[in-house]
C-alpha cells in the first residue's frame, strides 16, 4: 500500500505531529514514513510487508510532490495510488469555496485531464494513466477513512481507465 498525502500533511507526518490522526485510523502499528529520497529503505520495508506512506517530493525542479509520488508508485508497481487530501474526493469545483460543488464517485484519467480538475497535476495523472495505476482521492483528516479505504469500503473518488 502506498499513500500520498499533501505537502503540509507530509511535513506533519515527518515531524510526528499527525500521530493522533494515524492512531484513529488503527494503522499506526507497523506504519513507516519515509522521505522520497530513501528508495533502498523503501524497498526493504515493502519486502517486509509493511505499510508505506510517501510524504515528500524528489527535490527536483519542475516535479511536484504528486508527480514524485506517482513516479515512486509506478516504480514499485503499486496496486493503487492513494492521495489523502482535506476534502472527500474529486469535485466539480473547489468544495471549500463553492457550496454547489458535487463529488464524483469515479472518473477516467481523461476526464480529469480534459476537464482540468484540480485533483493533482497533469503529469502525475498522465503517469498513472500510462501505467494503468488507479488513483483514489479521499479525506485523510477524517478519522477511520484510511482504514475504511484499505478494507475495501467505498471512500472518496476513484480515477481509473473507466
PDB file of C-alpha atoms in Angstrom:
ATOM      1  CA  UNK A   1       0.000   0.000   0.000  1.00  0.00           C
ATOM      2  CA  UNK A   2       1.326   3.432  -0.906  1.00  0.00           C
ATOM      3  CA  UNK A   3      -0.322   6.535   0.467  1.00  0.00           C
ATOM      4  CA  UNK A   4       0.467  10.011  -0.888  1.00  0.00           C
ATOM      5  CA  UNK A   5      -0.512  12.928   1.300  1.00  0.00           C
ATOM      6  CA  UNK A   6      -0.463  16.652   0.621  1.00  0.00           C
ATOM      7  CA  UNK A   7       2.755  18.527   1.329  1.00  0.00           C
ATOM      8  CA  UNK A   8       1.505  20.135   4.564  1.00  0.00           C
ATOM      9  CA  UNK A   9       0.277  16.782   5.855  1.00  0.00           C
ATOM     10  CA  UNK A  10       3.589  15.188   4.811  1.00  0.00           C
ATOM     11  CA  UNK A  11       5.554  17.709   6.875  1.00  0.00           C
ATOM     12  CA  UNK A  12       3.340  16.920   9.846  1.00  0.00           C
ATOM     13  CA  UNK A  13       3.836  13.173   9.352  1.00  0.00           C
ATOM     14  CA  UNK A  14       7.618  13.506   9.276  1.00  0.00           C
ATOM     15  CA  UNK A  15       7.525  15.708  12.368  1.00  0.00           C
ATOM     16  CA  UNK A  16       5.303  13.240  14.221  1.00  0.00           C
ATOM     17  CA  UNK A  17       2.542  15.823  14.550  1.00  0.00           C
ATOM     18  CA  UNK A  18      -0.028  13.714  12.712  1.00  0.00           C
ATOM     19  CA  UNK A  19       0.194  10.700  15.042  1.00  0.00           C
ATOM     20  CA  UNK A  20      -3.232  11.323  16.643  1.00  0.00           C
ATOM     21  CA  UNK A  21      -4.898  11.018  13.217  1.00  0.00           C
ATOM     22  CA  UNK A  22      -2.908   7.899  12.372  1.00  0.00           C
ATOM     23  CA  UNK A  23      -3.813   6.408  15.749  1.00  0.00           C
ATOM     24  CA  UNK A  24      -7.506   6.978  14.962  1.00  0.00           C
ATOM     25  CA  UNK A  25      -7.075   5.073  11.678  1.00  0.00           C
ATOM     26  CA  UNK A  26      -5.981   1.993  13.618  1.00  0.00           C
ATOM     27  CA  UNK A  27      -2.965   1.693  11.296  1.00  0.00           C
ATOM     28  CA  UNK A  28      -0.186   3.275  13.360  1.00  0.00           C
ATOM     29  CA  UNK A  29       1.363  -0.075  14.348  1.00  0.00           C
ATOM     30  CA  UNK A  30       3.675  -1.240  11.608  1.00  0.00           C
ATOM     31  CA  UNK A  31       3.398   2.048   9.733  1.00  0.00           C
ATOM     32  CA  UNK A  32       6.562   3.529   8.252  1.00  0.00           C
ATOM     33  CA  UNK A  33       7.010   7.083   6.949  1.00  0.00           C
ATOM     34  CA  UNK A  34       9.939   7.605   4.590  1.00  0.00           C
ATOM     35  CA  UNK A  35      11.167  10.565   2.594  1.00  0.00           C
ATOM     36  CA  UNK A  36      11.162  10.255  -1.182  1.00  0.00           C
ATOM     37  CA  UNK A  37      14.965  10.075  -1.270  1.00  0.00           C
ATOM     38  CA  UNK A  38      15.293   6.847   0.739  1.00  0.00           C
ATOM     39  CA  UNK A  39      14.409   4.370  -2.026  1.00  0.00           C
ATOM     40  CA  UNK A  40      16.546   1.463  -0.772  1.00  0.00           C
ATOM     41  CA  UNK A  41      14.939   1.623   2.652  1.00  0.00           C
ATOM     42  CA  UNK A  42      11.548   1.794   0.976  1.00  0.00           C
ATOM     43  CA  UNK A  43      12.158  -1.423  -0.946  1.00  0.00           C
ATOM     44  CA  UNK A  44      13.333  -3.211   2.202  1.00  0.00           C
ATOM     45  CA  UNK A  45      10.271  -2.066   4.104  1.00  0.00           C
ATOM     46  CA  UNK A  46       7.939  -3.142   1.291  1.00  0.00           C
ATOM     47  CA  UNK A  47       9.581  -6.571   1.074  1.00  0.00           C
ATOM     48  CA  UNK A  48       8.930  -6.940   4.803  1.00  0.00           C
ATOM     49  CA  UNK A  49       5.209  -6.421   4.132  1.00  0.00           C
ATOM     50  CA  UNK A  50       4.940  -3.066   5.900  1.00  0.00           C
ATOM     51  CA  UNK A  51       2.649  -0.158   5.027  1.00  0.00           C
ATOM     52  CA  UNK A  52       4.465   2.779   3.433  1.00  0.00           C
ATOM     53  CA  UNK A  53       3.414   6.413   3.177  1.00  0.00           C
ATOM     54  CA  UNK A  54       5.166   8.664   0.657  1.00  0.00           C
ATOM     55  CA  UNK A  55       5.275  12.052   2.317  1.00  0.00           C
ATOM     56  CA  UNK A  56       7.773  14.138   0.377  1.00  0.00           C
ATOM     57  CA  UNK A  57       8.879  15.123  -3.088  1.00  0.00           C
ATOM     58  CA  UNK A  58      12.002  14.376  -5.100  1.00  0.00           C
ATOM     59  CA  UNK A  59      13.716  17.714  -4.606  1.00  0.00           C
ATOM     60  CA  UNK A  60      13.901  18.295  -8.357  1.00  0.00           C
ATOM     61  CA  UNK A  61      12.640  21.464 -10.008  1.00  0.00           C
ATOM     62  CA  UNK A  62       9.509  21.101 -12.153  1.00  0.00           C
ATOM     63  CA  UNK A  63       8.428  17.900 -10.372  1.00  0.00           C
ATOM     64  CA  UNK A  64       5.511  18.311  -7.995  1.00  0.00           C
ATOM     65  CA  UNK A  65       5.088  16.137  -4.932  1.00  0.00           C
ATOM     66  CA  UNK A  66       2.197  14.435  -6.765  1.00  0.00           C
ATOM     67  CA  UNK A  67       4.433  13.609  -9.729  1.00  0.00           C
ATOM     68  CA  UNK A  68       7.173  12.337  -7.399  1.00  0.00           C
ATOM     69  CA  UNK A  69       4.692  10.093  -5.594  1.00  0.00           C
ATOM     70  CA  UNK A  70       3.199   8.831  -8.878  1.00  0.00           C
ATOM     71  CA  UNK A  71       6.693   8.044 -10.140  1.00  0.00           C
ATOM     72  CA  UNK A  72       7.562   6.124  -6.966  1.00  0.00           C
ATOM     73  CA  UNK A  73       4.234   4.271  -7.042  1.00  0.00           C
ATOM     74  CA  UNK A  74       4.905   3.209 -10.640  1.00  0.00           C
ATOM     75  CA  UNK A  75       8.494   2.216  -9.809  1.00  0.00           C
ATOM     76  CA  UNK A  76       7.361  -0.169  -7.073  1.00  0.00           C
ATOM     77  CA  UNK A  77       4.407  -1.484  -9.128  1.00  0.00           C
ATOM     78  CA  UNK A  78       1.880  -0.295  -6.558  1.00  0.00           C
ATOM     79  CA  UNK A  79      -1.666  -1.587  -6.896  1.00  0.00           C
ATOM     80  CA  UNK A  80      -3.189   1.848  -6.285  1.00  0.00           C
ATOM     81  CA  UNK A  81      -2.125   5.461  -5.816  1.00  0.00           C
ATOM     82  CA  UNK A  82      -3.897   6.785  -2.727  1.00  0.00           C
ATOM     83  CA  UNK A  83      -3.979  10.571  -2.363  1.00  0.00           C
ATOM     84  CA  UNK A  84      -5.053  11.913   1.001  1.00  0.00           C
ATOM     85  CA  UNK A  85      -6.442  15.451   0.984  1.00  0.00           C
ATOM     86  CA  UNK A  86      -8.606  17.723   3.117  1.00  0.00           C
ATOM     87  CA  UNK A  87     -11.770  17.021   1.071  1.00  0.00           C
ATOM     88  CA  UNK A  88     -13.790  13.874   0.348  1.00  0.00           C
ATOM     89  CA  UNK A  89     -12.543  13.224  -3.197  1.00  0.00           C
ATOM     90  CA  UNK A  90     -12.646  14.948  -6.580  1.00  0.00           C
ATOM     91  CA  UNK A  91     -15.331  17.606  -7.053  1.00  0.00           C
ATOM     92  CA  UNK A  92     -16.788  19.635  -9.904  1.00  0.00           C
ATOM     93  CA  UNK A  93     -15.242  22.694  -8.223  1.00  0.00           C
ATOM     94  CA  UNK A  94     -13.460  23.591  -5.003  1.00  0.00           C
ATOM     95  CA  UNK A  95     -15.850  22.442  -2.249  1.00  0.00           C
ATOM     96  CA  UNK A  96     -14.146  24.810   0.211  1.00  0.00           C
ATOM     97  CA  UNK A  97     -15.184  27.795  -1.938  1.00  0.00           C
ATOM     98  CA  UNK A  98     -18.180  26.520  -3.919  1.00  0.00           C
ATOM     99  CA  UNK A  99     -21.089  25.087  -1.921  1.00  0.00           C
ATOM    100  CA  UNK A 100     -22.665  23.756  -5.122  1.00  0.00           C
ATOM    101  CA  UNK A 101     -19.604  21.610  -5.997  1.00  0.00           C
ATOM    102  CA  UNK A 102     -20.510  17.928  -6.198  1.00  0.00           C
ATOM    103  CA  UNK A 103     -18.252  14.933  -5.647  1.00  0.00           C
ATOM    104  CA  UNK A 104     -17.536  12.388  -8.347  1.00  0.00           C
ATOM    105  CA  UNK A 105     -17.666   8.731  -7.290  1.00  0.00           C
ATOM    106  CA  UNK A 106     -15.448   7.804 -10.223  1.00  0.00           C
ATOM    107  CA  UNK A 107     -13.761   9.394 -13.236  1.00  0.00           C
ATOM    108  CA  UNK A 108     -11.431   8.363 -16.014  1.00  0.00           C
ATOM    109  CA  UNK A 109      -7.920   9.776 -16.265  1.00  0.00           C
ATOM    110  CA  UNK A 110      -9.005  11.565 -19.442  1.00  0.00           C
ATOM    111  CA  UNK A 111     -11.995  13.136 -17.615  1.00  0.00           C
ATOM    112  CA  UNK A 112      -9.564  14.640 -15.106  1.00  0.00           C
ATOM    113  CA  UNK A 113      -7.202  15.905 -17.817  1.00  0.00           C
ATOM    114  CA  UNK A 114      -9.829  17.241 -20.255  1.00  0.00           C
ATOM    115  CA  UNK A 115     -11.931  18.931 -17.561  1.00  0.00           C
ATOM    116  CA  UNK A 116      -8.831  20.336 -15.857  1.00  0.00           C
ATOM    117  CA  UNK A 117      -9.971  19.032 -12.459  1.00  0.00           C
ATOM    118  CA  UNK A 118      -7.625  20.125  -9.702  1.00  0.00           C
ATOM    119  CA  UNK A 119      -7.020  16.696  -8.179  1.00  0.00           C
ATOM    120  CA  UNK A 120      -3.295  16.705  -8.999  1.00  0.00           C
ATOM    121  CA  UNK A 121      -1.051  17.989 -11.759  1.00  0.00           C
ATOM    122  CA  UNK A 122      -1.447  16.600 -15.269  1.00  0.00           C
ATOM    123  CA  UNK A 123       1.991  14.966 -15.260  1.00  0.00           C
ATOM    124  CA  UNK A 124       1.085  12.857 -12.219  1.00  0.00           C
ATOM    125  CA  UNK A 125      -2.286  11.898 -13.717  1.00  0.00           C
ATOM    126  CA  UNK A 126      -0.631  11.026 -17.046  1.00  0.00           C
ATOM    127  CA  UNK A 127       1.990   8.879 -15.320  1.00  0.00           C
ATOM    128  CA  UNK A 128      -0.736   6.940 -13.548  1.00  0.00           C
ATOM    129  CA  UNK A 129      -2.732   6.642 -16.779  1.00  0.00           C
ATOM    130  CA  UNK A 130       0.267   5.395 -18.789  1.00  0.00           C
ATOM    131  CA  UNK A 131       0.970   2.766 -16.117  1.00  0.00           C
ATOM    132  CA  UNK A 132      -2.711   1.849 -15.559  1.00  0.00           C
ATOM    133  CA  UNK A 133      -2.338   2.798 -11.894  1.00  0.00           C
ATOM    134  CA  UNK A 134      -5.731   3.650 -10.359  1.00  0.00           C
ATOM    135  CA  UNK A 135      -5.918   6.748  -8.149  1.00  0.00           C
ATOM    136  CA  UNK A 136      -8.133   7.059  -5.067  1.00  0.00           C
ATOM    137  CA  UNK A 137      -8.586  10.557  -3.644  1.00  0.00           C
ATOM    138  CA  UNK A 138     -10.008  10.695  -0.114  1.00  0.00           C
ATOM    139  CA  UNK A 139     -10.197  12.812   3.036  1.00  0.00           C
ATOM    140  CA  UNK A 140      -7.152  11.866   5.092  1.00  0.00           C
ATOM    141  CA  UNK A 141      -8.179  14.065   8.016  1.00  0.00           C
ATOM    142  CA  UNK A 142     -11.425  12.186   8.702  1.00  0.00           C
ATOM    143  CA  UNK A 143     -10.904   9.566  11.431  1.00  0.00           C
ATOM    144  CA  UNK A 144     -11.146   5.997  10.152  1.00  0.00           C
ATOM    145  CA  UNK A 145     -11.250   6.941   6.462  1.00  0.00           C
ATOM    146  CA  UNK A 146      -7.926   5.358   5.532  1.00  0.00           C
ATOM    147  CA  UNK A 147      -8.856   2.155   7.348  1.00  0.00           C
ATOM    148  CA  UNK A 148     -12.214   2.051   5.544  1.00  0.00           C
ATOM    149  CA  UNK A 149     -10.437   2.511   2.216  1.00  0.00           C
ATOM    150  CA  UNK A 150      -7.969  -0.293   2.944  1.00  0.00           C
ATOM    151  CA  UNK A 151     -10.818  -2.571   3.983  1.00  0.00           C
ATOM    152  CA  UNK A 152     -12.410  -2.030   0.571  1.00  0.00           C
ATOM    153  CA  UNK A 153     -15.256   0.260   1.571  1.00  0.00           C
ATOM    154  CA  UNK A 154     -16.214   2.971  -0.946  1.00  0.00           C
ATOM    155  CA  UNK A 155     -14.298   6.097   0.035  1.00  0.00           C
ATOM    156  CA  UNK A 156     -13.581   9.246  -1.959  1.00  0.00           C
ATOM    157  CA  UNK A 157     -13.215   9.212  -5.746  1.00  0.00           C
ATOM    158  CA  UNK A 158     -11.685   6.534  -7.970  1.00  0.00           C
ATOM    159  CA  UNK A 159      -9.785   7.717 -11.059  1.00  0.00           C
ATOM    160  CA  UNK A 160      -9.046   4.896 -13.495  1.00  0.00           C
ATOM    161  CA  UNK A 161      -9.344   3.731 -17.096  1.00  0.00           C
ATOM    162  CA  UNK A 162     -13.088   3.511 -16.657  1.00  0.00           C
TER     163      UNK A 162
END
